[in-house]
Structures are given as C-alpha cells and as structure tokens.
PDB file of C-alpha atoms in Angstrom:
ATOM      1  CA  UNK A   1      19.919  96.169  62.789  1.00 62.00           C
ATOM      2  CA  UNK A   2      15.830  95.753  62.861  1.00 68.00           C
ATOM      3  CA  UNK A   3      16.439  93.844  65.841  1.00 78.00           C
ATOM      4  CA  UNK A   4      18.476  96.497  67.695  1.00 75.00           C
ATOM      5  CA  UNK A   5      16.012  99.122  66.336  1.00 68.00           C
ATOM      6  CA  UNK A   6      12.862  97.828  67.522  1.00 75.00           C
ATOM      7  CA  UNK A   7      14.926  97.310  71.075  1.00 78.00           C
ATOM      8  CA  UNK A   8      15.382 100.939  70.885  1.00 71.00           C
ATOM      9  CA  UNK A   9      11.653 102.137  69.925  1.00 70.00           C
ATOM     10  CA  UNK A  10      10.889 100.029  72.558  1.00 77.00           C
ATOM     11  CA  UNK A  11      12.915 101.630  75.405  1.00 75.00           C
ATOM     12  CA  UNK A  12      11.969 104.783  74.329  1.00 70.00           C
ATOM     13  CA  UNK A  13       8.200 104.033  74.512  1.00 72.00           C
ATOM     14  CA  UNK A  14       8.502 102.626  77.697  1.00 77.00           C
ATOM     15  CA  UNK A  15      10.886 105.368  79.262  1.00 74.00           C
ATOM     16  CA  UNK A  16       8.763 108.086  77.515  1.00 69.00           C
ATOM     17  CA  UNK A  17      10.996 109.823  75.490  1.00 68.00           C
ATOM     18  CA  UNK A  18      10.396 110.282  71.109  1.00 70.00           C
ATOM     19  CA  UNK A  19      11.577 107.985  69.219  1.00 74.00           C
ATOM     20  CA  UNK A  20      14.203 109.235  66.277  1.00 82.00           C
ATOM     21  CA  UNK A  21      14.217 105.997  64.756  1.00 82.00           C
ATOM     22  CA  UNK A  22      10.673 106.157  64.671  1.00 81.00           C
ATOM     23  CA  UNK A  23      10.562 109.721  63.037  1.00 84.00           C
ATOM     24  CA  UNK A  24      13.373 109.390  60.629  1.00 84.00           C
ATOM     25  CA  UNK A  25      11.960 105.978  59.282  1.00 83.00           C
ATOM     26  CA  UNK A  26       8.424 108.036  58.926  1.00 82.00           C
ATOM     27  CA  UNK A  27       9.897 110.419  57.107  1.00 82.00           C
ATOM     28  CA  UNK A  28      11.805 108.674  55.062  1.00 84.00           C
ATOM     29  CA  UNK A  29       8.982 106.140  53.734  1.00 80.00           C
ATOM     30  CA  UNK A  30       7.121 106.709  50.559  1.00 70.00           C
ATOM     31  CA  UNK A  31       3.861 107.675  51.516  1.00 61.00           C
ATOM     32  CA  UNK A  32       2.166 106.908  48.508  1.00 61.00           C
ATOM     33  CA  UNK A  33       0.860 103.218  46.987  1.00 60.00           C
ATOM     34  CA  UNK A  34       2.014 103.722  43.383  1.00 58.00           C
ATOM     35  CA  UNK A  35       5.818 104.162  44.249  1.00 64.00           C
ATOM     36  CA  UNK A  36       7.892 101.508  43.359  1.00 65.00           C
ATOM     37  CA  UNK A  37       9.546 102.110  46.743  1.00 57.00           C
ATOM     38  CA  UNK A  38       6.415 101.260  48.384  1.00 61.00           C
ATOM     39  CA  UNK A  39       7.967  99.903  51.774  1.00 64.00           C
ATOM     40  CA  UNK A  40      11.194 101.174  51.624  1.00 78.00           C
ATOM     41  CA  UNK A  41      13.015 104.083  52.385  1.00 82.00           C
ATOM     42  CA  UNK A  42      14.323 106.589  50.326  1.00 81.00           C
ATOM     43  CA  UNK A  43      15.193 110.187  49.444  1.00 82.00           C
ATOM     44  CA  UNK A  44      14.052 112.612  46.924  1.00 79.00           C
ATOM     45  CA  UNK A  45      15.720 114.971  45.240  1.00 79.00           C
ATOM     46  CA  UNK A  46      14.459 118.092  44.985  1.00 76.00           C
ATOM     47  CA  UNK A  47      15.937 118.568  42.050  1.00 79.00           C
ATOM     48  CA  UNK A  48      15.667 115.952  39.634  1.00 72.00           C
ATOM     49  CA  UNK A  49      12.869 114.400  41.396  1.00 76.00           C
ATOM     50  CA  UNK A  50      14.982 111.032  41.646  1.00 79.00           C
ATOM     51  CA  UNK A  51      14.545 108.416  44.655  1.00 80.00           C
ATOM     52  CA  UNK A  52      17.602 107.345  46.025  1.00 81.00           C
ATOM     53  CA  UNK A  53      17.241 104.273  48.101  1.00 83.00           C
ATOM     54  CA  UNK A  54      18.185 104.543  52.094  1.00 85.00           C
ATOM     55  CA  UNK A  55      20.510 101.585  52.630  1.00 85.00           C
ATOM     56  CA  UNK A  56      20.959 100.561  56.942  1.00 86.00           C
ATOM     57  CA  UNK A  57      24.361 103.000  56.690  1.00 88.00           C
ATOM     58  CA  UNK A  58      22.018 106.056  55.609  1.00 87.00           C
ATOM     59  CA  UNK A  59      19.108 105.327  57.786  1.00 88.00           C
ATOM     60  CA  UNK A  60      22.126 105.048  60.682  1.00 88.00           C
ATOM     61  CA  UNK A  61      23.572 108.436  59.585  1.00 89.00           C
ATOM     62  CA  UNK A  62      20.015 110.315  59.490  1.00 88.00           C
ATOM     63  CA  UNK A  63      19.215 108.776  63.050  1.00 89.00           C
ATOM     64  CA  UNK A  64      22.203 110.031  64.441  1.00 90.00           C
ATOM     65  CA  UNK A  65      21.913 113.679  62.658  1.00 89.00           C
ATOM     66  CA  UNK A  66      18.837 114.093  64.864  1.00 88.00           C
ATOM     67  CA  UNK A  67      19.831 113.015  67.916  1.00 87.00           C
ATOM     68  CA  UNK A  68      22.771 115.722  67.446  1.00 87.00           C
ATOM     69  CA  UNK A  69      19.830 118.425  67.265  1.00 80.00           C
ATOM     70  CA  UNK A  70      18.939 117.886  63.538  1.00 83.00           C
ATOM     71  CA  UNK A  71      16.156 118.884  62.121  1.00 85.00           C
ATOM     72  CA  UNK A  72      14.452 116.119  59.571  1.00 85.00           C
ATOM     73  CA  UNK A  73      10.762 116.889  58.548  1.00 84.00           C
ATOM     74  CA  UNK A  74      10.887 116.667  55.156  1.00 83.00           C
ATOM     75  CA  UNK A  75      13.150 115.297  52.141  1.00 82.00           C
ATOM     76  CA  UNK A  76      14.537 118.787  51.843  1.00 82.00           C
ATOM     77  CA  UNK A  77      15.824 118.703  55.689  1.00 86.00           C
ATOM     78  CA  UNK A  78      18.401 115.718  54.646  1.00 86.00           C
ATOM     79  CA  UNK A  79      22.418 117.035  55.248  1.00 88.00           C
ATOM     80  CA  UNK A  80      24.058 117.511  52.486  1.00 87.00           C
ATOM     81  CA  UNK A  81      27.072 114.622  53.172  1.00 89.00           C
ATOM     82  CA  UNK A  82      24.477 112.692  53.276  1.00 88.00           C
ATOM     83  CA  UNK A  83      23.195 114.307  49.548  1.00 84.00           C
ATOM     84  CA  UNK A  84      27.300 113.893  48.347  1.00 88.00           C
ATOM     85  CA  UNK A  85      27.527 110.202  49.674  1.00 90.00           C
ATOM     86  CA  UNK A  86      23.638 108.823  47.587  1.00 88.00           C
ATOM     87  CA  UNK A  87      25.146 111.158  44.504  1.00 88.00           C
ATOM     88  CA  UNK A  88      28.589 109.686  44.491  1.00 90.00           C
ATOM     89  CA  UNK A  89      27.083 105.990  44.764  1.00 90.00           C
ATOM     90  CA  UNK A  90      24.927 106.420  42.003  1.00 87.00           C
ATOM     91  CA  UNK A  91      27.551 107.550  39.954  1.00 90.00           C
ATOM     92  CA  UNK A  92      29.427 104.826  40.901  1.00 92.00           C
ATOM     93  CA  UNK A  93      26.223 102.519  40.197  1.00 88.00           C
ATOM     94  CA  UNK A  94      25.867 104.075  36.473  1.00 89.00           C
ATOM     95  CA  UNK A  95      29.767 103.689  35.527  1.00 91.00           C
ATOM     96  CA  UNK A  96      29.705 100.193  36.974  1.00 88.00           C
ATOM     97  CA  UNK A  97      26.867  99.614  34.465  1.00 87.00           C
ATOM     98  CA  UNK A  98      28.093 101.290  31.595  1.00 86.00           C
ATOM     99  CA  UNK A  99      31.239  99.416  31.698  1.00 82.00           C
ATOM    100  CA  UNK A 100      29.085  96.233  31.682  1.00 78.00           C
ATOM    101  CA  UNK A 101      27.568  97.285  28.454  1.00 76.00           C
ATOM    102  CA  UNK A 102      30.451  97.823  26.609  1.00 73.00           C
ATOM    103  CA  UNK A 103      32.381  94.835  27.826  1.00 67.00           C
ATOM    104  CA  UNK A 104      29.555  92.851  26.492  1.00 59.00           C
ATOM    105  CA  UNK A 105      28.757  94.702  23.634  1.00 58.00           C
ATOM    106  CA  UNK A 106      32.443  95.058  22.519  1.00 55.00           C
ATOM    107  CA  UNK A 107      33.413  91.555  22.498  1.00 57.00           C
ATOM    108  CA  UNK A 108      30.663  90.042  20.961  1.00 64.00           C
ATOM    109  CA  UNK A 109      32.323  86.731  19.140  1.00 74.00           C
ATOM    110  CA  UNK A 110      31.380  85.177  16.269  1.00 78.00           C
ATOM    111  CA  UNK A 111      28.891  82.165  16.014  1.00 80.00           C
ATOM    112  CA  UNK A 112      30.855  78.698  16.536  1.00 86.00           C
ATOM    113  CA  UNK A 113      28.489  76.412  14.686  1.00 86.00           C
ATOM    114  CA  UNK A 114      29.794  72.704  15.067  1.00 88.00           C
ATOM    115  CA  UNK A 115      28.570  69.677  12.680  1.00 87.00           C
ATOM    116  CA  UNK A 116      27.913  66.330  14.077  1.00 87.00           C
ATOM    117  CA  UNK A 117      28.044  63.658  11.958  1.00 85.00           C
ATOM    118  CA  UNK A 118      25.953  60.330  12.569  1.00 84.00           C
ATOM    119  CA  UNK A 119      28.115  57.305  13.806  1.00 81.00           C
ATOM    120  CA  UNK A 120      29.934  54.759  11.299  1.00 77.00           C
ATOM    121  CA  UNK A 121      28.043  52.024  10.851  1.00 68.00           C
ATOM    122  CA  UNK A 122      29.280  48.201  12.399  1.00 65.00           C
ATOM    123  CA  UNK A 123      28.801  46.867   9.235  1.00 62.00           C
ATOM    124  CA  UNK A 124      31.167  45.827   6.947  1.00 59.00           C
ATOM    125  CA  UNK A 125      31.848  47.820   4.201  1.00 57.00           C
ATOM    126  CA  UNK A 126      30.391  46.254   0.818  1.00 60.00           C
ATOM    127  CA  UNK A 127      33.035  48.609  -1.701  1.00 60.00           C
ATOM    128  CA  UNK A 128      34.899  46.572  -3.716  1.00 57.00           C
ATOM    129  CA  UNK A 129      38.472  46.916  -3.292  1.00 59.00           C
ATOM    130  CA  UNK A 130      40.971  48.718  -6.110  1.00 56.00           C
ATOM    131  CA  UNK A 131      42.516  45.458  -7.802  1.00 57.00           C
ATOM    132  CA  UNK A 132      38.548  44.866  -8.049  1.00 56.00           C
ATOM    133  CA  UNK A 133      37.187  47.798  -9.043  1.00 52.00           C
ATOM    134  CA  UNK A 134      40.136  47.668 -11.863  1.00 55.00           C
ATOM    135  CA  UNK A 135      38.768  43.986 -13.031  1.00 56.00           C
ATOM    136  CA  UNK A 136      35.421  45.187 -13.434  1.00 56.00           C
ATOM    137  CA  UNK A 137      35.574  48.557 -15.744  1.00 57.00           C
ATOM    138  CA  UNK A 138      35.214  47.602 -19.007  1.00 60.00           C
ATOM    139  CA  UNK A 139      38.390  47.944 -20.622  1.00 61.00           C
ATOM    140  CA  UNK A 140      38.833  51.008 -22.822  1.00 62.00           C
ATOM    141  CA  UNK A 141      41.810  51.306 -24.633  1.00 70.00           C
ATOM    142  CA  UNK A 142      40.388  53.663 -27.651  1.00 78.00           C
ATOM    143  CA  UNK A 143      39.564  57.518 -27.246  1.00 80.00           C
ATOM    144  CA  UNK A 144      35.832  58.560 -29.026  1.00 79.00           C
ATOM    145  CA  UNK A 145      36.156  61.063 -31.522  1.00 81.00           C
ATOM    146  CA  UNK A 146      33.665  62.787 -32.449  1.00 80.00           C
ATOM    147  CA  UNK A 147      33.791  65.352 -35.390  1.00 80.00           C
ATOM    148  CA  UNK A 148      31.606  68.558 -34.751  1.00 82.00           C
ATOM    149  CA  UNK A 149      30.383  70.340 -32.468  1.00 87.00           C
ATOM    150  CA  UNK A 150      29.467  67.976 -29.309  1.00 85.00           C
ATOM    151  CA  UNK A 151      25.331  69.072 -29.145  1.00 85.00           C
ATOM    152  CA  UNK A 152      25.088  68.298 -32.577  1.00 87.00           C
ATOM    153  CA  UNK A 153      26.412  65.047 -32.857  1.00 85.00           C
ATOM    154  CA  UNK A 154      24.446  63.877 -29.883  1.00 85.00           C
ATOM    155  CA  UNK A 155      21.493  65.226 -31.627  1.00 87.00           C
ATOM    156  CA  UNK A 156      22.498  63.319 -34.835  1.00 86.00           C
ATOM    157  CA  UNK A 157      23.023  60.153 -32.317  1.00 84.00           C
ATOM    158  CA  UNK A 158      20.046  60.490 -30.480  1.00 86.00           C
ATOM    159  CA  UNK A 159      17.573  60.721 -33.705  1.00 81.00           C
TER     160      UNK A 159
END
C-alpha cells in the first residue's frame, strides 16, 4: 500500500496535479508531539474527544471521498460511514475485551499444589522384620493397675 502510494504522490508531482493522498494523510496526522498517535493517523471525535486509529481500509476510503469532490480539511469534514464503520469497530473492540475479562475472571480454578517426595533410598532397609520385632518386646503378660487417680500416683512414684 506505501509502495503504491508513494508511486502515486509521485506521478502526481511530476504530472502537476495535488496530491489527495498527500492531503488526506496531512490531515489526518496528529500534529502535536505529546499524542500517543504521534506518527499515525487518526480521527477525532468531536464529541467525545476520542482518537480512533485510521487503519490502510480508512485511509483508502477518505482518499477516494476526495477524489469524488469531497471536502476533508479538518476532523469534522470526515463522512459519516466512515464515523458508523470506526464506531461500530470499537464497539466490537470493547465487547471482544469484555468477554476476555469475564472468561478469565469467571473460571478462575483453584490452586493445584503437588508434593514431591525425595527418592527411596538404595539401601537396604535396617527394620527388623515382624517374627523379630515379636522376639524382642519384652514379654508382658500382666496388666498395671494402678489405684487412684493416674497424676497422683505418678507423683507418689516419682518422689
């Protein structure tokens, strides 16, 4: 498109005639440093004061408005499809982001938190076995009874 463009501008200078691409881009260019859109083109709404950015399709659209005898000398000059078409995308731009929100806010899922235990050791294990384990306890046939209360009598014991 910037290739075709600047083939244009440059027939026209050559031939002598204006250039439309040449005005509509001027126009359409934010004139001062502090915009964000420094660079770029866009439109202003009279209205809200919003900048709408001027994609190729727009740009194309504009150009061809004044070569049909348009007039476009200010932001205020722009046709009104044109107006409808940057409305309806932004529309589309703010429901597309909305619905991003609440997909992502809506199906938040709970933490998974996941344990790793350290690896089993080579070694050999050192328990003793159950038969073993049996051999060992000291045999205890006899239940302790103790008369009392339990405190007191290990009070009394430990005196």
């Amino acid at each position: 498109m910037l290739a075709d463009r600047d083939a244009r501008i440059d027939a026209e200078q050559v031939s002598g005639q204006y250039s439309v691409w040449r005005d509509v881009l001027r126009v359409m260019r934010c004139p001062r440093p502090p915009c964000r859109y420094e660079g770029q083109y866009y439109w202003q709404d009279p209205e809200g004061k919003r900048h709408h950015r001027l994609k190729t399709h727009y740009l194309k659209t504009l150009v061809k408005y004044v070569e049909q005898a348009g007039v476009l000398e200010t932001h205020a000059d722009v046709p009104d499809s044109v107006h409808e078409q940057l409305y309806a995308e932004n529309q589309r731009l703010n429901k597309k982001k909305k619905a991003a929100e609440n997909s992502t806010s809506g199906s938040v899922c709970p933490p998974v938190y996941i344990n790793v235990l350290p690896a089993r050791s080579s070694q050999p294990s050192i328990q003793p076995s159950a038969n073993d384990a049996m051999r060992t306890r000291p045999g205890c046939t006899e239940s302790i009874v103790i008369d009392g209360l339990l405190d007191n009598s290990v009070d009394e014991y430990t005196e």
